[in-house]
Structures are given as structure tokens and as C-alpha cells.
Amino acid sequence: MTAQIIDGKAVAAAVRNDVKEEVTKLRAKGIVPGLATVLVGARPDSMSYVTAKRQACAELGIESFPNELPETVSQAEVLALVNKLSADAKVNGILVQLPLPKHIDEESILNAVSINKDVDGFHPINVGKLGMKGREPLFAPCTPAGVIELLDRIGATISGSRAVVLGRSNIVGLPVSLLLLGRDATVTICHSRTKDLASVVRQADILVAAIGKPKFVTADMVKPGAYVIDVGVNSLPVLNPDGSQAISEKTGKPRTKLVGDVDFEAVKEVAAAITPVPGGVGPMTIAMLMKNTLRGAKAAHGIT
Ligand code: GUN
């Protein structure tokens, strides 16, 4: 069996389109959704993520409020900015790009984000509500919410399924586990100390891989007919036929390629459906951020 390849770009485009339509309606009522981004320092990956998020805002009619602070900024200054944005009525979502520099305490910065503007879903109250029965946070974290959206759109049955999540990070592993639990899956979280990991993974009807190890999940670890969602984004060097590092003719820099946590070519022969890297979960993160920002704007204006 060859798996259905899940087209994250197409699903993300559909989500973005829905958001754009709703934003257009809000704007007609004089409501302009706004997203504030906070970027500290100049990490190239963070800079390109924030640029992509701002571009998505522009495309969808969401106003973006960029805030760029130098690497050397103090904790108090970042805190003051987040407090100011939390109080600004034009701002419906606050995105503090992670990681922050080491001298800044991430926990206290994220705690300062208003829970009504926490479009990343990283505030501990929102994370807590995610895990509690009968509670629902206003925002679920974007990448995990994107994973669920992909599963729903391909018609996977989550309720009653056995879901295995590889990884327990605050950004993906833990919240995606809570979302799956909230949808009545039987969830197992695997991590670096898990014993006999392959046999646990092999039980998964739904497998979410988020451990940051290139091609870690091999075909023999996957139950035939499983849904495999690969959240891994690993950069590997591209080699020449003689084994040396390939160099880009355009830039003169070493060539790299993105691979996921799953050995895609082998696993696609076993799974029912699988996300590629790139083009799977990746595009969903920004689409869900836009959806969350819209939700924040509607909530701020009492629209359900
Ligand atoms: N760094 C890596 N992923 C994310 C994310 O989803 N949101 C934020 N704010 N920072 C990140």
C-alpha cells in the first residue's frame, strides 16, 4: 500500500482562505484584527519565521505590529513591551518568537501575555485548560492545532484511536498530546527515556513525530495503515556523489535539505497517510496563527 500524501500547503491555503473571508467581513464592520510580533535578537530562522507571519497577515487583511528588540535588551524592557501590547486595544494577538536569548526568562515573559491575546497558546493557563476536562482555552498552540486540522481534513478518526506522540516539548509534543486526548484518543507520549520505544510506536493508529531526529521513524516501527504526521524539521547537508559537501552555485554556501523525523520514502509504503517535509505540517503553523488571531479579534468584540 502506498500512503496518501497529505498536502499541508493545500490545507493551509484553504484555512487561510476561510480566515481571509471572515477578516473581510469584520473589516466591513470597522473591525481590523491585529497581530503584534515580538522578535528579540537576529537569529536567521526566527527572523524568517516572523517575516513569513507578517506576510501572511498582510495577505489576509490582518494588521501587523512588528516589534524588534536587540539581543542585548533587558528582561524588564521585554516585559514592559509585552505589558503594553497586552493593554493595546488594536492588538488582538501577541506572538513572542521563541527561543528568547538566554538572559531573558521565557516563563515570565509568556506569563505576561494576556490570555485573551495568547495566539501561540503558550500561557500556562491556556495550556492548563487544554488538558482539563470540560475546559477550553481561547487558543490552542498553532502547530499542534495544525496537526489536528490535517487529521480532520483527511478524515482520520481520532476518537478511540491509539495515538502515539514522539516528543514532549512545550511547543508541540505536550500540547498535541492534550489535544488528541481531548478528542478521545488513547494517548501515549514517548521520549528519550521510553523503554522499547519501537514496540510502543508500532501500536499507533495515529503517530505524531516531534523529536527533532532526522529519519528516526523507520518503516518497521509503523503499523500498517497508520496515519503518520511528521512535525520534524531537520536540516541535513547535501553531499556530492564523492561524499563531499555540495556547495550552492548561487550562494557559494553549503547546500542543505530539510528532512523530517520520519523516513518518508520507506514509511509511505506502510502508512495509510503521511505528511511530507517540507510541505506537510510546516505551512499549517502560520495558517493556524492567522485563525487564532481572527478568533482573538472576534472574542475582543464579543462575536462568537
Ligand atoms: N519557535 C518555534 N516554533 C514557534 C512557534 O510556534 N511560536 C513561537 N512564538 N515561537 C516558535
PDB file of C-alpha atoms in Angstrom, residues 11-302:
ATOM      1  CA  VAL A  11      -4.918  22.541   3.567  1.00  0.00           C
ATOM      2  CA  ALA A  12      -3.125  25.632   4.884  1.00  0.00           C
ATOM      3  CA  ALA A  13      -4.256  27.611   1.816  1.00  0.00           C
ATOM      4  CA  ALA A  14      -7.860  26.537   2.471  1.00  0.00           C
ATOM      5  CA  VAL A  15      -7.626  27.584   6.138  1.00  0.00           C
ATOM      6  CA  ARG A  16      -6.077  30.918   5.156  1.00  0.00           C
ATOM      7  CA  ASN A  17      -8.806  31.461   2.600  1.00  0.00           C
ATOM      8  CA  ASP A  18     -11.516  30.885   5.214  1.00  0.00           C
ATOM      9  CA  VAL A  19      -9.754  33.334   7.560  1.00  0.00           C
ATOM     10  CA  LYS A  20      -9.444  35.936   4.793  1.00  0.00           C
ATOM     11  CA  GLU A  21     -13.168  35.762   4.077  1.00  0.00           C
ATOM     12  CA  GLU A  22     -14.015  36.286   7.735  1.00  0.00           C
ATOM     13  CA  VAL A  23     -11.485  39.107   8.092  1.00  0.00           C
ATOM     14  CA  THR A  24     -13.067  40.834   5.090  1.00  0.00           C
ATOM     15  CA  LYS A  25     -16.468  40.664   6.811  1.00  0.00           C
ATOM     16  CA  LEU A  26     -15.023  42.047  10.061  1.00  0.00           C
ATOM     17  CA  ARG A  27     -13.298  44.888   8.251  1.00  0.00           C
ATOM     18  CA  ALA A  28     -16.625  45.795   6.634  1.00  0.00           C
ATOM     19  CA  LYS A  29     -17.886  46.318  10.206  1.00  0.00           C
ATOM     20  CA  GLY A  30     -14.882  48.510  11.022  1.00  0.00           C
ATOM     21  CA  ILE A  31     -13.013  45.797  12.953  1.00  0.00           C
ATOM     22  CA  VAL A  32      -9.398  45.248  11.877  1.00  0.00           C
ATOM     23  CA  PRO A  33      -7.753  42.206  13.505  1.00  0.00           C
ATOM     24  CA  GLY A  34      -4.209  42.977  14.687  1.00  0.00           C
ATOM     25  CA  LEU A  35      -1.211  40.764  15.457  1.00  0.00           C
ATOM     26  CA  ALA A  36       1.841  42.075  17.312  1.00  0.00           C
ATOM     27  CA  THR A  37       5.100  40.205  16.771  1.00  0.00           C
ATOM     28  CA  VAL A  38       7.992  40.412  19.213  1.00  0.00           C
ATOM     29  CA  LEU A  39      11.389  39.399  17.894  1.00  0.00           C
ATOM     30  CA  VAL A  40      14.399  39.615  20.194  1.00  0.00           C
ATOM     31  CA  GLY A  41      17.814  39.378  18.553  1.00  0.00           C
ATOM     32  CA  ALA A  42      18.647  38.403  14.996  1.00  0.00           C
ATOM     33  CA  ARG A  43      18.524  34.604  14.708  1.00  0.00           C
ATOM     34  CA  PRO A  44      18.084  33.993  10.967  1.00  0.00           C
ATOM     35  CA  ASP A  45      15.474  31.235  11.499  1.00  0.00           C
ATOM     36  CA  SER A  46      13.402  33.384  13.882  1.00  0.00           C
ATOM     37  CA  MET A  47      13.687  36.377  11.531  1.00  0.00           C
ATOM     38  CA  SER A  48      12.388  34.371   8.599  1.00  0.00           C
ATOM     39  CA  TYR A  49       9.519  32.866  10.653  1.00  0.00           C
ATOM     40  CA  VAL A  50       8.436  36.319  11.829  1.00  0.00           C
ATOM     41  CA  THR A  51       8.680  37.721   8.281  1.00  0.00           C
ATOM     42  CA  ALA A  52       6.508  34.870   6.997  1.00  0.00           C
ATOM     43  CA  LYS A  53       3.959  35.521   9.758  1.00  0.00           C
ATOM     44  CA  ARG A  54       3.812  39.213   8.899  1.00  0.00           C
ATOM     45  CA  GLN A  55       3.445  38.430   5.185  1.00  0.00           C
ATOM     46  CA  ALA A  56       0.530  36.130   5.973  1.00  0.00           C
ATOM     47  CA  CYS A  57      -1.116  38.956   7.953  1.00  0.00           C
ATOM     48  CA  ALA A  58      -0.735  41.329   5.000  1.00  0.00           C
ATOM     49  CA  GLU A  59      -2.251  38.788   2.632  1.00  0.00           C
ATOM     50  CA  LEU A  60      -5.268  38.169   4.841  1.00  0.00           C
ATOM     51  CA  GLY A  61      -6.068  41.758   5.821  1.00  0.00           C
ATOM     52  CA  ILE A  62      -4.756  41.428   9.380  1.00  0.00           C
ATOM     53  CA  GLU A  63      -2.796  44.417  10.627  1.00  0.00           C
ATOM     54  CA  SER A  64       0.627  43.507  11.978  1.00  0.00           C
ATOM     55  CA  PHE A  65       2.537  45.432  14.607  1.00  0.00           C
ATOM     56  CA  PRO A  66       6.219  44.487  14.400  1.00  0.00           C
ATOM     57  CA  ASN A  67       8.473  44.885  17.439  1.00  0.00           C
ATOM     58  CA  GLU A  68      12.163  44.175  17.056  1.00  0.00           C
ATOM     59  CA  LEU A  69      14.455  44.347  20.052  1.00  0.00           C
ATOM     60  CA  PRO A  70      18.226  43.935  20.148  1.00  0.00           C
ATOM     61  CA  GLU A  71      19.795  40.765  21.560  1.00  0.00           C
ATOM     62  CA  THR A  72      21.085  42.840  24.493  1.00  0.00           C
ATOM     63  CA  VAL A  73      17.654  44.075  25.623  1.00  0.00           C
ATOM     64  CA  SER A  74      16.877  43.663  29.314  1.00  0.00           C
ATOM     65  CA  GLN A  75      14.226  41.410  30.766  1.00  0.00           C
ATOM     66  CA  ALA A  76      12.406  44.467  32.132  1.00  0.00           C
ATOM     67  CA  GLU A  77      12.237  46.066  28.685  1.00  0.00           C
ATOM     68  CA  VAL A  78      10.760  42.964  27.054  1.00  0.00           C
ATOM     69  CA  LEU A  79       8.293  42.669  29.912  1.00  0.00           C
ATOM     70  CA  ALA A  80       7.291  46.334  29.553  1.00  0.00           C
ATOM     71  CA  LEU A  81       6.677  45.834  25.833  1.00  0.00           C
ATOM     72  CA  VAL A  82       4.548  42.717  26.369  1.00  0.00           C
ATOM     73  CA  ASN A  83       2.538  44.514  29.071  1.00  0.00           C
ATOM     74  CA  LYS A  84       1.989  47.465  26.731  1.00  0.00           C
ATOM     75  CA  LEU A  85       0.800  45.163  23.912  1.00  0.00           C
ATOM     76  CA  SER A  86      -1.456  43.273  26.323  1.00  0.00           C
ATOM     77  CA  ALA A  87      -3.188  46.586  27.100  1.00  0.00           C
ATOM     78  CA  ASP A  88      -3.383  47.857  23.495  1.00  0.00           C
ATOM     79  CA  ALA A  89      -6.925  47.506  22.112  1.00  0.00           C
ATOM     80  CA  LYS A  90      -5.681  47.409  18.495  1.00  0.00           C
ATOM     81  CA  VAL A  91      -3.685  44.247  19.267  1.00  0.00           C
ATOM     82  CA  ASN A  92      -5.713  41.024  19.266  1.00  0.00           C
ATOM     83  CA  GLY A  93      -2.772  38.632  19.244  1.00  0.00           C
ATOM     84  CA  ILE A  94       0.736  38.740  20.699  1.00  0.00           C
ATOM     85  CA  LEU A  95       3.412  36.479  19.297  1.00  0.00           C
ATOM     86  CA  VAL A  96       6.729  36.349  21.152  1.00  0.00           C
ATOM     87  CA  GLN A  97       9.047  34.445  18.841  1.00  0.00           C
ATOM     88  CA  LEU A  98      10.942  31.699  20.652  1.00  0.00           C
ATOM     89  CA  PRO A  99      13.632  30.981  21.612  1.00  0.00           C
ATOM     90  CA  LEU A 100      14.449  34.137  23.542  1.00  0.00           C
ATOM     91  CA  PRO A 101      18.089  34.940  24.369  1.00  0.00           C
ATOM     92  CA  LYS A 102      19.398  33.021  27.392  1.00  0.00           C
ATOM     93  CA  HIS A 103      19.413  36.017  29.749  1.00  0.00           C
ATOM     94  CA  ILE A 104      15.661  36.509  29.309  1.00  0.00           C
ATOM     95  CA  ASP A 105      13.355  34.375  31.440  1.00  0.00           C
ATOM     96  CA  GLU A 106      10.945  32.878  28.919  1.00  0.00           C
ATOM     97  CA  GLU A 107       8.441  31.802  31.553  1.00  0.00           C
ATOM     98  CA  SER A 108       7.862  35.265  32.998  1.00  0.00           C
ATOM     99  CA  ILE A 109       7.591  36.831  29.532  1.00  0.00           C
ATOM    100  CA  LEU A 110       4.996  34.290  28.385  1.00  0.00           C
ATOM    101  CA  ASN A 111       3.109  34.723  31.669  1.00  0.00           C
ATOM    102  CA  ALA A 112       2.757  38.430  30.871  1.00  0.00           C
ATOM    103  CA  VAL A 113       0.921  37.818  27.591  1.00  0.00           C
ATOM    104  CA  SER A 114      -2.794  38.470  28.118  1.00  0.00           C
ATOM    105  CA  ILE A 115      -4.574  35.093  27.945  1.00  0.00           C
ATOM    106  CA  ASN A 116      -7.067  36.788  25.617  1.00  0.00           C
ATOM    107  CA  LYS A 117      -4.267  37.588  23.145  1.00  0.00           C
ATOM    108  CA  ASP A 118      -2.165  34.459  23.576  1.00  0.00           C
ATOM    109  CA  VAL A 119      -2.416  33.366  19.928  1.00  0.00           C
ATOM    110  CA  ASP A 120       0.514  30.962  20.379  1.00  0.00           C
ATOM    111  CA  GLY A 121      -1.377  29.213  23.186  1.00  0.00           C
ATOM    112  CA  PHE A 122       1.747  29.137  25.359  1.00  0.00           C
ATOM    113  CA  HIS A 123       0.346  30.822  28.504  1.00  0.00           C
ATOM    114  CA  PRO A 124       0.197  28.278  31.354  1.00  0.00           C
ATOM    115  CA  ILE A 125      -3.496  28.999  31.943  1.00  0.00           C
ATOM    116  CA  ASN A 126      -4.274  28.203  28.320  1.00  0.00           C
ATOM    117  CA  VAL A 127      -2.068  25.079  28.417  1.00  0.00           C
ATOM    118  CA  GLY A 128      -3.760  24.026  31.660  1.00  0.00           C
ATOM    119  CA  LYS A 129      -7.232  24.466  30.181  1.00  0.00           C
ATOM    120  CA  LEU A 130      -6.118  22.408  27.175  1.00  0.00           C
ATOM    121  CA  GLY A 131      -5.517  19.448  29.469  1.00  0.00           C
ATOM    122  CA  MET A 132      -8.555  19.801  31.720  1.00  0.00           C
ATOM    123  CA  LYS A 133     -11.859  18.077  31.151  1.00  0.00           C
ATOM    124  CA  GLY A 134     -14.689  20.437  30.270  1.00  0.00           C
ATOM    125  CA  ARG A 135     -12.395  23.452  29.832  1.00  0.00           C
ATOM    126  CA  GLU A 136     -11.430  25.028  26.565  1.00  0.00           C
ATOM    127  CA  PRO A 137      -8.748  27.666  26.105  1.00  0.00           C
ATOM    128  CA  LEU A 138      -9.466  30.521  23.712  1.00  0.00           C
ATOM    129  CA  PHE A 139      -6.317  29.477  21.813  1.00  0.00           C
ATOM    130  CA  ALA A 140      -4.654  26.130  21.138  1.00  0.00           C
ATOM    131  CA  PRO A 141      -0.960  26.203  20.148  1.00  0.00           C
ATOM    132  CA  CYS A 142      -0.605  26.622  16.387  1.00  0.00           C
ATOM    133  CA  THR A 143       1.473  23.635  15.277  1.00  0.00           C
ATOM    134  CA  PRO A 144      -0.482  21.135  17.414  1.00  0.00           C
ATOM    135  CA  ALA A 145      -3.776  22.656  16.223  1.00  0.00           C
ATOM    136  CA  GLY A 146      -2.451  22.295  12.659  1.00  0.00           C
ATOM    137  CA  VAL A 147      -1.775  18.587  13.249  1.00  0.00           C
ATOM    138  CA  ILE A 148      -5.381  18.054  14.377  1.00  0.00           C
ATOM    139  CA  GLU A 149      -6.711  20.096  11.436  1.00  0.00           C
ATOM    140  CA  LEU A 150      -4.755  17.879   8.996  1.00  0.00           C
ATOM    141  CA  LEU A 151      -6.064  14.693  10.631  1.00  0.00           C
ATOM    142  CA  ASP A 152      -9.633  16.026  10.467  1.00  0.00           C
ATOM    143  CA  ARG A 153      -9.370  17.137   6.856  1.00  0.00           C
ATOM    144  CA  ILE A 154      -8.138  13.711   5.680  1.00  0.00           C
ATOM    145  CA  GLY A 155     -10.969  12.031   7.552  1.00  0.00           C
ATOM    146  CA  ALA A 156      -8.917  10.278  10.249  1.00  0.00           C
ATOM    147  CA  THR A 157     -10.969   9.004  13.179  1.00  0.00           C
ATOM    148  CA  ILE A 158      -9.292  10.363  16.284  1.00  0.00           C
ATOM    149  CA  SER A 159     -11.836   9.238  18.896  1.00  0.00           C
ATOM    150  CA  GLY A 160     -10.984   5.792  20.233  1.00  0.00           C
ATOM    151  CA  SER A 161      -7.761   5.578  18.230  1.00  0.00           C
ATOM    152  CA  ARG A 162      -4.417   4.750  19.776  1.00  0.00           C
ATOM    153  CA  ALA A 163      -2.240   7.834  19.320  1.00  0.00           C
ATOM    154  CA  VAL A 164       1.475   7.885  20.000  1.00  0.00           C
ATOM    155  CA  VAL A 165       3.336  11.180  20.245  1.00  0.00           C
ATOM    156  CA  LEU A 166       7.100  11.135  19.956  1.00  0.00           C
ATOM    157  CA  GLY A 167       8.454  14.074  21.964  1.00  0.00           C
ATOM    158  CA  ARG A 168       7.237  16.072  24.965  1.00  0.00           C
ATOM    159  CA  SER A 169       8.214  19.653  24.129  1.00  0.00           C
ATOM    160  CA  ASN A 170       6.118  22.562  25.378  1.00  0.00           C
ATOM    161  CA  ILE A 171       5.602  23.778  21.804  1.00  0.00           C
ATOM    162  CA  VAL A 172       4.499  20.524  20.154  1.00  0.00           C
ATOM    163  CA  GLY A 173       4.701  17.176  21.978  1.00  0.00           C
ATOM    164  CA  LEU A 174       2.821  18.041  25.163  1.00  0.00           C
ATOM    165  CA  PRO A 175       0.043  20.215  23.660  1.00  0.00           C
ATOM    166  CA  VAL A 176      -0.601  17.885  20.704  1.00  0.00           C
ATOM    167  CA  SER A 177      -0.960  15.029  23.220  1.00  0.00           C
ATOM    168  CA  LEU A 178      -3.503  17.059  25.189  1.00  0.00           C
ATOM    169  CA  LEU A 179      -5.445  17.929  22.024  1.00  0.00           C
ATOM    170  CA  LEU A 180      -5.547  14.260  20.995  1.00  0.00           C
ATOM    171  CA  LEU A 181      -6.691  13.305  24.498  1.00  0.00           C
ATOM    172  CA  GLY A 182      -9.381  15.986  24.320  1.00  0.00           C
ATOM    173  CA  ARG A 183     -10.580  14.291  21.139  1.00  0.00           C
ATOM    174  CA  ASP A 184     -10.849  10.968  22.974  1.00  0.00           C
ATOM    175  CA  ALA A 185      -7.757   9.236  21.600  1.00  0.00           C
ATOM    176  CA  THR A 186      -5.811   6.876  23.874  1.00  0.00           C
ATOM    177  CA  VAL A 187      -2.549   8.771  24.020  1.00  0.00           C
ATOM    178  CA  THR A 188       0.975   7.623  24.805  1.00  0.00           C
ATOM    179  CA  ILE A 189       3.842  10.105  24.927  1.00  0.00           C
ATOM    180  CA  CYS A 190       7.282   8.684  24.117  1.00  0.00           C
ATOM    181  CA  HIS A 191      10.533  10.429  24.964  1.00  0.00           C
ATOM    182  CA  SER A 192      14.240   9.824  25.403  1.00  0.00           C
ATOM    183  CA  ARG A 193      13.733   7.579  28.455  1.00  0.00           C
ATOM    184  CA  THR A 194      10.957   5.426  26.960  1.00  0.00           C
ATOM    185  CA  LYS A 195      11.815   1.729  27.073  1.00  0.00           C
ATOM    186  CA  ASP A 196      11.190  -0.420  23.997  1.00  0.00           C
ATOM    187  CA  LEU A 197      10.095   2.673  22.099  1.00  0.00           C
ATOM    188  CA  ALA A 198       9.743   0.913  18.728  1.00  0.00           C
ATOM    189  CA  SER A 199       7.139  -1.518  20.061  1.00  0.00           C
ATOM    190  CA  VAL A 200       5.132   1.351  21.596  1.00  0.00           C
ATOM    191  CA  VAL A 201       5.281   3.318  18.338  1.00  0.00           C
ATOM    192  CA  ARG A 202       4.168   0.241  16.399  1.00  0.00           C
ATOM    193  CA  GLN A 203       0.827   0.307  18.236  1.00  0.00           C
ATOM    194  CA  ALA A 204      -0.082   3.736  16.915  1.00  0.00           C
ATOM    195  CA  ASP A 205      -3.104   4.276  14.689  1.00  0.00           C
ATOM    196  CA  ILE A 206      -2.035   7.923  14.724  1.00  0.00           C
ATOM    197  CA  LEU A 207       1.656   8.713  15.077  1.00  0.00           C
ATOM    198  CA  VAL A 208       2.905  12.269  15.624  1.00  0.00           C
ATOM    199  CA  ALA A 209       6.691  12.609  15.443  1.00  0.00           C
ATOM    200  CA  ALA A 210       8.208  15.711  17.044  1.00  0.00           C
ATOM    201  CA  ILE A 211      11.639  14.837  18.398  1.00  0.00           C
ATOM    202  CA  GLY A 212      13.996  16.597  16.015  1.00  0.00           C
ATOM    203  CA  LYS A 213      15.904  13.467  14.914  1.00  0.00           C
ATOM    204  CA  PRO A 214      16.211  13.067  11.160  1.00  0.00           C
ATOM    205  CA  LYS A 215      14.516   9.941   9.745  1.00  0.00           C
ATOM    206  CA  PHE A 216      14.193   8.455  13.248  1.00  0.00           C
ATOM    207  CA  VAL A 217      10.925   6.637  12.482  1.00  0.00           C
ATOM    208  CA  THR A 218      11.609   3.714  10.175  1.00  0.00           C
ATOM    209  CA  ALA A 219       9.090   1.556   8.287  1.00  0.00           C
ATOM    210  CA  ASP A 220       9.353  -1.358  10.741  1.00  0.00           C
ATOM    211  CA  MET A 221       8.190   0.968  13.565  1.00  0.00           C
ATOM    212  CA  VAL A 222       4.924   1.850  11.827  1.00  0.00           C
ATOM    213  CA  LYS A 223       1.684  -0.131  12.000  1.00  0.00           C
ATOM    214  CA  PRO A 224       0.324  -0.791   8.512  1.00  0.00           C
ATOM    215  CA  GLY A 225      -2.498   1.660   7.824  1.00  0.00           C
ATOM    216  CA  ALA A 226      -1.364   4.232  10.396  1.00  0.00           C
ATOM    217  CA  TYR A 227      -1.715   7.991   9.960  1.00  0.00           C
ATOM    218  CA  VAL A 228       1.759   9.490  10.273  1.00  0.00           C
ATOM    219  CA  ILE A 229       2.197  13.195  10.993  1.00  0.00           C
ATOM    220  CA  ASP A 230       5.799  14.381  10.844  1.00  0.00           C
ATOM    221  CA  VAL A 231       6.474  17.621  12.731  1.00  0.00           C
ATOM    222  CA  GLY A 232      10.270  17.293  12.478  1.00  0.00           C
ATOM    223  CA  VAL A 233      12.254  19.937  10.631  1.00  0.00           C
ATOM    224  CA  ASN A 234      15.882  18.854  10.414  1.00  0.00           C
ATOM    225  CA  SER A 235      18.474  20.385   8.171  1.00  0.00           C
ATOM    226  CA  LEU A 236      20.878  17.852   6.624  1.00  0.00           C
ATOM    227  CA  PRO A 237      23.910  18.550   4.412  1.00  0.00           C
ATOM    228  CA  VAL A 238      23.596  17.689   0.707  1.00  0.00           C
ATOM    229  CA  LEU A 239      26.535  15.573  -0.414  1.00  0.00           C
ATOM    230  CA  ASN A 240      28.195  15.261  -3.814  1.00  0.00           C
ATOM    231  CA  PRO A 241      28.464  11.770  -5.408  1.00  0.00           C
ATOM    232  CA  ASP A 242      32.022  11.520  -3.973  1.00  0.00           C
ATOM    233  CA  GLY A 243      30.695  12.137  -0.459  1.00  0.00           C
ATOM    234  CA  SER A 244      31.973  15.712  -0.135  1.00  0.00           C
ATOM    235  CA  GLN A 245      29.707  18.598   0.941  1.00  0.00           C
ATOM    236  CA  ALA A 246      27.818  20.089  -2.024  1.00  0.00           C
ATOM    237  CA  ILE A 247      28.123  23.862  -2.426  1.00  0.00           C
ATOM    238  CA  SER A 248      25.386  26.062  -3.883  1.00  0.00           C
ATOM    239  CA  GLU A 249      26.473  27.672  -7.163  1.00  0.00           C
ATOM    240  CA  LYS A 250      24.189  30.624  -6.443  1.00  0.00           C
ATOM    241  CA  THR A 251      25.239  31.490  -2.899  1.00  0.00           C
ATOM    242  CA  GLY A 252      28.602  29.733  -2.515  1.00  0.00           C
ATOM    243  CA  LYS A 253      27.280  28.295   0.776  1.00  0.00           C
ATOM    244  CA  PRO A 254      26.976  24.610   1.765  1.00  0.00           C
ATOM    245  CA  ARG A 255      23.762  23.080   0.394  1.00  0.00           C
ATOM    246  CA  THR A 256      21.292  21.668   2.898  1.00  0.00           C
ATOM    247  CA  LYS A 257      17.953  19.921   2.642  1.00  0.00           C
ATOM    248  CA  LEU A 258      15.063  19.629   5.083  1.00  0.00           C
ATOM    249  CA  VAL A 259      14.058  16.204   6.323  1.00  0.00           C
ATOM    250  CA  GLY A 260      11.533  15.186   8.933  1.00  0.00           C
ATOM    251  CA  ASP A 261      11.691  12.801  11.893  1.00  0.00           C
ATOM    252  CA  VAL A 262      10.219  10.088   9.673  1.00  0.00           C
ATOM    253  CA  ASP A 263      11.940   8.118   6.926  1.00  0.00           C
ATOM    254  CA  PHE A 264       9.345   9.318   4.420  1.00  0.00           C
ATOM    255  CA  GLU A 265      10.232   7.128   1.424  1.00  0.00           C
ATOM    256  CA  ALA A 266      10.102   3.895   3.419  1.00  0.00           C
ATOM    257  CA  VAL A 267       7.201   4.768   5.733  1.00  0.00           C
ATOM    258  CA  LYS A 268       4.925   5.873   2.883  1.00  0.00           C
ATOM    259  CA  GLU A 269       4.861   2.242   1.753  1.00  0.00           C
ATOM    260  CA  VAL A 270       3.344   1.198   5.102  1.00  0.00           C
ATOM    261  CA  ALA A 271       1.180   4.098   6.316  1.00  0.00           C
ATOM    262  CA  ALA A 272      -2.358   4.968   5.187  1.00  0.00           C
ATOM    263  CA  ALA A 273      -1.449   8.658   5.057  1.00  0.00           C
ATOM    264  CA  ILE A 274       1.707  10.648   5.735  1.00  0.00           C
ATOM    265  CA  THR A 275       2.824  14.277   5.747  1.00  0.00           C
ATOM    266  CA  PRO A 276       5.925  15.205   3.732  1.00  0.00           C
ATOM    267  CA  VAL A 277       8.684  17.541   4.968  1.00  0.00           C
ATOM    268  CA  PRO A 278       8.632  20.222   3.719  1.00  0.00           C
ATOM    269  CA  GLY A 279       5.012  20.842   2.696  1.00  0.00           C
ATOM    270  CA  GLY A 280       3.209  18.933   5.459  1.00  0.00           C
ATOM    271  CA  VAL A 281       2.748  20.358   8.946  1.00  0.00           C
ATOM    272  CA  GLY A 282       5.007  23.391   8.333  1.00  0.00           C
ATOM    273  CA  PRO A 283       2.546  25.554   6.384  1.00  0.00           C
ATOM    274  CA  MET A 284      -0.169  24.779   8.940  1.00  0.00           C
ATOM    275  CA  THR A 285       1.535  26.652  11.774  1.00  0.00           C
ATOM    276  CA  ILE A 286       1.094  30.075  10.202  1.00  0.00           C
ATOM    277  CA  ALA A 287      -2.398  29.237   8.930  1.00  0.00           C
ATOM    278  CA  MET A 288      -3.467  28.352  12.490  1.00  0.00           C
ATOM    279  CA  LEU A 289      -1.806  31.509  13.845  1.00  0.00           C
ATOM    280  CA  MET A 290      -3.958  33.540  11.461  1.00  0.00           C
ATOM    281  CA  LYS A 291      -7.034  31.584  12.582  1.00  0.00           C
ATOM    282  CA  ASN A 292      -6.155  32.264  16.231  1.00  0.00           C
ATOM    283  CA  THR A 293      -5.669  35.978  15.565  1.00  0.00           C
ATOM    284  CA  LEU A 294      -9.092  36.121  13.931  1.00  0.00           C
ATOM    285  CA  ARG A 295     -10.535  34.308  16.963  1.00  0.00           C
ATOM    286  CA  GLY A 296      -8.867  36.835  19.275  1.00  0.00           C
ATOM    287  CA  ALA A 297     -10.360  39.742  17.316  1.00  0.00           C
ATOM    288  CA  LYS A 298     -13.832  38.213  17.340  1.00  0.00           C
ATOM    289  CA  ALA A 299     -13.634  37.469  21.080  1.00  0.00           C
ATOM    290  CA  ALA A 300     -12.480  41.031  21.797  1.00  0.00           C
ATOM    291  CA  HIS A 301     -15.605  42.309  20.063  1.00  0.00           C
ATOM    292  CA  GLY A 302     -17.974  39.756  21.588  1.00  0.00           C
TER     293      GLY A 302
END
